[in-house]
Tab-separated table of N, CA and C in Angstrom:
chain	number	residue	atom	x	y	z
A	4	UNK	N	0.670	-7.833	3.231
A	4	UNK	CA	-0.496	-8.589	3.587
A	4	UNK	C	-1.481	-8.601	2.448
A	5	UNK	N	-2.514	-9.404	2.568
A	5	UNK	CA	-3.577	-9.460	1.576
A	5	UNK	C	-4.888	-9.681	2.302
A	6	UNK	N	-5.981	-9.257	1.705
A	6	UNK	CA	-7.290	-9.410	2.322
A	6	UNK	C	-8.355	-9.425	1.246
A	7	UNK	N	-9.577	-9.722	1.630
A	7	UNK	CA	-10.727	-9.679	0.722
A	7	UNK	C	-10.764	-8.326	0.025
A	8	UNK	N	-11.331	-8.252	-1.150
A	8	UNK	CA	-11.278	-7.060	-1.999
A	8	UNK	C	-11.731	-5.771	-1.320
A	9	UNK	N	-12.626	-5.837	-0.338
A	9	UNK	CA	-13.035	-4.610	0.344
A	9	UNK	C	-11.972	-4.138	1.322
A	10	UNK	N	-11.119	-5.012	1.735
A	10	UNK	CA	-10.020	-4.643	2.616
A	10	UNK	C	-10.411	-4.563	4.072
A	11	UNK	N	-9.412	-4.601	4.928
A	11	UNK	CA	-9.649	-4.518	6.366
A	11	UNK	C	-9.952	-3.083	6.791
A	12	UNK	N	-10.515	-2.900	7.984
A	12	UNK	CA	-10.811	-1.545	8.470
A	12	UNK	C	-9.601	-0.613	8.451
A	13	UNK	N	-8.420	-1.157	8.683
A	13	UNK	CA	-7.185	-0.369	8.665
A	13	UNK	C	-7.055	0.449	7.385
A	14	UNK	N	-7.585	-0.079	6.285
A	14	UNK	CA	-7.371	0.538	4.981
A	14	UNK	C	-8.564	1.335	4.475
A	15	UNK	N	-9.473	1.715	5.345
A	15	UNK	CA	-10.693	2.391	4.886
A	15	UNK	C	-10.534	3.888	4.639
A	16	UNK	N	-9.579	4.547	5.259
A	16	UNK	CA	-9.464	6.005	5.112
A	16	UNK	C	-8.032	6.414	4.798
A	17	UNK	N	-7.626	6.332	3.533
A	17	UNK	CA	-6.249	6.710	3.199
A	17	UNK	C	-6.000	8.196	3.433
A	18	UNK	N	-4.750	8.504	3.774
A	18	UNK	CA	-4.325	9.892	3.927
A	18	UNK	C	-4.296	10.570	2.568
A	19	UNK	N	-3.845	9.816	1.546
A	19	UNK	CA	-3.788	10.343	0.184
A	19	UNK	C	-3.763	9.179	-0.791
A	20	UNK	N	-3.929	9.494	-2.059
A	20	UNK	CA	-3.773	8.494	-3.113
A	20	UNK	C	-2.777	9.027	-4.132
A	21	UNK	N	-2.072	8.109	-4.772
A	21	UNK	CA	-1.121	8.458	-5.819
A	21	UNK	C	-1.298	7.450	-6.946
A	22	UNK	N	-1.137	7.892	-8.171
A	22	UNK	CA	-1.144	6.980	-9.305
A	22	UNK	C	0.278	6.913	-9.839
A	23	UNK	N	0.842	5.712	-9.828
A	23	UNK	CA	2.210	5.490	-10.299
A	23	UNK	C	2.156	4.376	-11.340
A	24	UNK	N	2.592	4.680	-12.553
A	24	UNK	CA	2.575	3.707	-13.650
A	24	UNK	C	1.194	3.084	-13.826
A	25	UNK	N	0.151	3.876	-13.666
A	25	UNK	CA	-1.204	3.392	-13.857
A	25	UNK	C	-1.797	2.663	-12.663
A	26	UNK	N	-1.022	2.465	-11.598
A	26	UNK	CA	-1.511	1.768	-10.405
A	26	UNK	C	-1.883	2.800	-9.349
A	27	UNK	N	-3.122	2.712	-8.841
A	27	UNK	CA	-3.542	3.610	-7.773
A	27	UNK	C	-3.047	3.068	-6.443
A	28	UNK	N	-2.313	3.904	-5.736
A	28	UNK	CA	-1.769	3.536	-4.425
A	28	UNK	C	-2.482	4.351	-3.358
A	29	UNK	N	-2.829	3.693	-2.273
A	29	UNK	CA	-3.502	4.329	-1.144
A	29	UNK	C	-2.478	4.477	-0.032
A	30	UNK	N	-2.194	5.708	0.325
A	30	UNK	CA	-1.127	6.005	1.285
A	30	UNK	C	-1.751	6.346	2.637
A	31	UNK	N	-1.209	5.729	3.684
A	31	UNK	CA	-1.649	5.965	5.059
A	31	UNK	C	-0.446	6.470	5.834
A	32	UNK	N	-0.545	7.693	6.330
A	32	UNK	CA	0.597	8.330	6.988
A	32	UNK	C	0.245	8.699	8.426
A	33	UNK	N	1.274	8.745	9.244
A	33	UNK	CA	1.173	9.243	10.614
A	33	UNK	C	2.409	10.088	10.866
A	34	UNK	N	2.204	11.285	11.356
A	34	UNK	CA	3.340	12.152	11.647
A	34	UNK	C	4.182	12.462	10.426
A	35	UNK	N	3.552	12.504	9.245
A	35	UNK	CA	4.287	12.824	8.028
A	35	UNK	C	5.051	11.664	7.421
A	36	UNK	N	4.977	10.486	8.026
A	36	UNK	CA	5.673	9.307	7.505
A	36	UNK	C	4.659	8.304	6.974
A	37	UNK	N	4.926	7.745	5.800
A	37	UNK	CA	4.066	6.697	5.263
A	37	UNK	C	4.252	5.438	6.097
A	38	UNK	N	3.169	4.971	6.713
A	38	UNK	CA	3.260	3.758	7.508
A	38	UNK	C	2.725	2.545	6.756
A	39	UNK	N	1.790	2.778	5.835
A	39	UNK	CA	1.242	1.710	5.005
A	39	UNK	C	0.981	2.290	3.620
A	40	UNK	N	1.265	1.493	2.591
A	40	UNK	CA	0.869	1.828	1.220
A	40	UNK	C	0.150	0.593	0.678
A	41	UNK	N	-1.066	0.798	0.162
A	41	UNK	CA	-1.901	-0.312	-0.292
A	41	UNK	C	-2.286	-0.124	-1.753
A	42	UNK	N	-2.716	-1.222	-2.395
A	42	UNK	CA	-3.235	-1.180	-3.753
A	42	UNK	C	-4.234	-2.312	-3.904
A	43	UNK	N	-5.126	-2.172	-4.869
A	43	UNK	CA	-6.188	-3.148	-5.084
A	43	UNK	C	-6.032	-3.802	-6.441
A	44	UNK	N	-6.434	-5.065	-6.496
A	44	UNK	CA	-6.579	-5.766	-7.773
A	44	UNK	C	-8.036	-6.218	-7.856
A	45	UNK	N	-8.389	-6.905	-8.926
A	45	UNK	CA	-9.746	-7.423	-9.046
A	45	UNK	C	-10.058	-8.485	-7.998
A	46	UNK	N	-9.020	-9.114	-7.440
A	46	UNK	CA	-9.227	-10.237	-6.535
A	46	UNK	C	-8.902	-9.942	-5.072
A	47	UNK	N	-8.116	-8.915	-4.791
A	47	UNK	CA	-7.676	-8.705	-3.404
A	47	UNK	C	-7.151	-7.295	-3.204
A	48	UNK	N	-6.886	-6.985	-1.956
A	48	UNK	CA	-6.215	-5.745	-1.566
A	48	UNK	C	-4.889	-6.159	-0.942
A	49	UNK	N	-3.829	-5.475	-1.330
A	49	UNK	CA	-2.484	-5.778	-0.823
A	49	UNK	C	-1.912	-4.538	-0.175
A	50	UNK	N	-0.988	-4.721	0.756
A	50	UNK	CA	-0.337	-3.573	1.364
A	50	UNK	C	1.034	-3.953	1.889
A	51	UNK	N	1.856	-2.928	2.003
A	51	UNK	CA	3.148	-3.075	2.669
A	51	UNK	C	3.152	-2.109	3.845
A	52	UNK	N	3.872	-2.505	4.883
A	52	UNK	CA	3.978	-1.684	6.091
A	52	UNK	C	5.411	-1.247	6.289
A	53	UNK	N	5.568	-0.058	6.809
A	53	UNK	CA	6.891	0.459	7.132
A	53	UNK	C	7.427	-0.297	8.343
A	54	UNK	N	8.667	-0.049	8.701
A	54	UNK	CA	9.257	-0.657	9.885
A	54	UNK	C	8.611	-0.060	11.136
A	55	UNK	N	8.833	-0.671	12.279
A	55	UNK	CA	8.258	-0.160	13.527
A	55	UNK	C	8.692	1.267	13.815
A	56	UNK	N	9.888	1.635	13.373
A	56	UNK	CA	10.392	2.995	13.592
A	56	UNK	C	10.224	3.871	12.345
A	57	UNK	N	9.470	3.380	11.360
A	57	UNK	CA	9.228	4.106	10.105
A	57	UNK	C	10.533	4.560	9.448
A	58	UNK	N	11.476	3.631	9.332
A	58	UNK	CA	12.786	3.947	8.764
A	58	UNK	C	12.811	4.027	7.242
A	59	UNK	N	11.785	3.508	6.581
A	59	UNK	CA	11.758	3.542	5.124
A	59	UNK	C	11.168	4.879	4.692
A	60	UNK	N	11.841	5.566	3.785
A	60	UNK	CA	11.398	6.895	3.365
A	60	UNK	C	10.070	6.827	2.613
A	61	UNK	N	9.353	7.941	2.602
A	61	UNK	CA	8.086	8.005	1.887
A	61	UNK	C	8.236	7.649	0.411
A	62	UNK	N	9.225	8.226	-0.307
A	62	UNK	CA	9.386	7.858	-1.726
A	62	UNK	C	9.702	6.369	-1.913
A	63	UNK	N	10.490	5.790	-1.011
A	63	UNK	CA	10.817	4.369	-1.136
A	63	UNK	C	9.592	3.492	-0.886
A	64	UNK	N	8.739	3.876	0.067
A	64	UNK	CA	7.514	3.113	0.318
A	64	UNK	C	6.626	3.113	-0.927
A	65	UNK	N	6.464	4.276	-1.548
A	65	UNK	CA	5.641	4.387	-2.754
A	65	UNK	C	6.267	3.593	-3.893
A	66	UNK	N	7.570	3.702	-4.059
A	66	UNK	CA	8.259	2.986	-5.147
A	66	UNK	C	8.144	1.471	-4.970
A	67	UNK	N	8.291	0.998	-3.739
A	67	UNK	CA	8.166	-0.446	-3.501
A	67	UNK	C	6.765	-0.933	-3.842
A	68	UNK	N	5.750	-0.231	-3.365
A	68	UNK	CA	4.369	-0.648	-3.641
A	68	UNK	C	4.091	-0.612	-5.145
A	69	UNK	N	4.575	0.404	-5.822
A	69	UNK	CA	4.354	0.521	-7.263
A	69	UNK	C	5.035	-0.597	-8.034
A	70	UNK	N	6.100	-1.154	-7.492
A	70	UNK	CA	6.874	-2.158	-8.221
A	70	UNK	C	6.275	-3.554	-8.154
A	71	UNK	N	5.352	-3.817	-7.253
A	71	UNK	CA	4.796	-5.147	-7.135
A	71	UNK	C	3.930	-5.479	-8.349
A	72	UNK	N	4.105	-6.682	-8.872
A	72	UNK	CA	3.320	-7.165	-9.999
A	72	UNK	C	2.822	-8.569	-9.666
A	73	UNK	N	1.749	-9.013	-10.286
A	73	UNK	CA	1.232	-10.345	-10.016
A	73	UNK	C	2.231	-11.426	-10.407
A	74	UNK	N	2.259	-12.475	-9.624
A	74	UNK	CA	3.086	-13.636	-9.969
A	74	UNK	C	2.350	-14.442	-11.043
A	75	UNK	N	3.079	-14.905	-12.007
A	75	UNK	CA	2.494	-15.729	-13.061
A	75	UNK	C	3.018	-17.141	-12.878
A	76	UNK	N	2.197	-17.986	-12.273
A	76	UNK	CA	2.614	-19.354	-11.963
A	76	UNK	C	2.166	-20.327	-13.024
């Protein structure tokens, strides 16, 4: 998803933050599982969500979020 640079209320209190390849990632966990990983740019806030059953591992959630780069159109 994407939202205005301040982000939605969902993203106001991260469980933790991680810096991967210079990108700050905001991790939101429940029950020890990453349910959302978000990052900010100058123009927006982006995030990915885990599956309904949180089947994606914590390292994979972080790696996926870290791998996103801006599209150059």
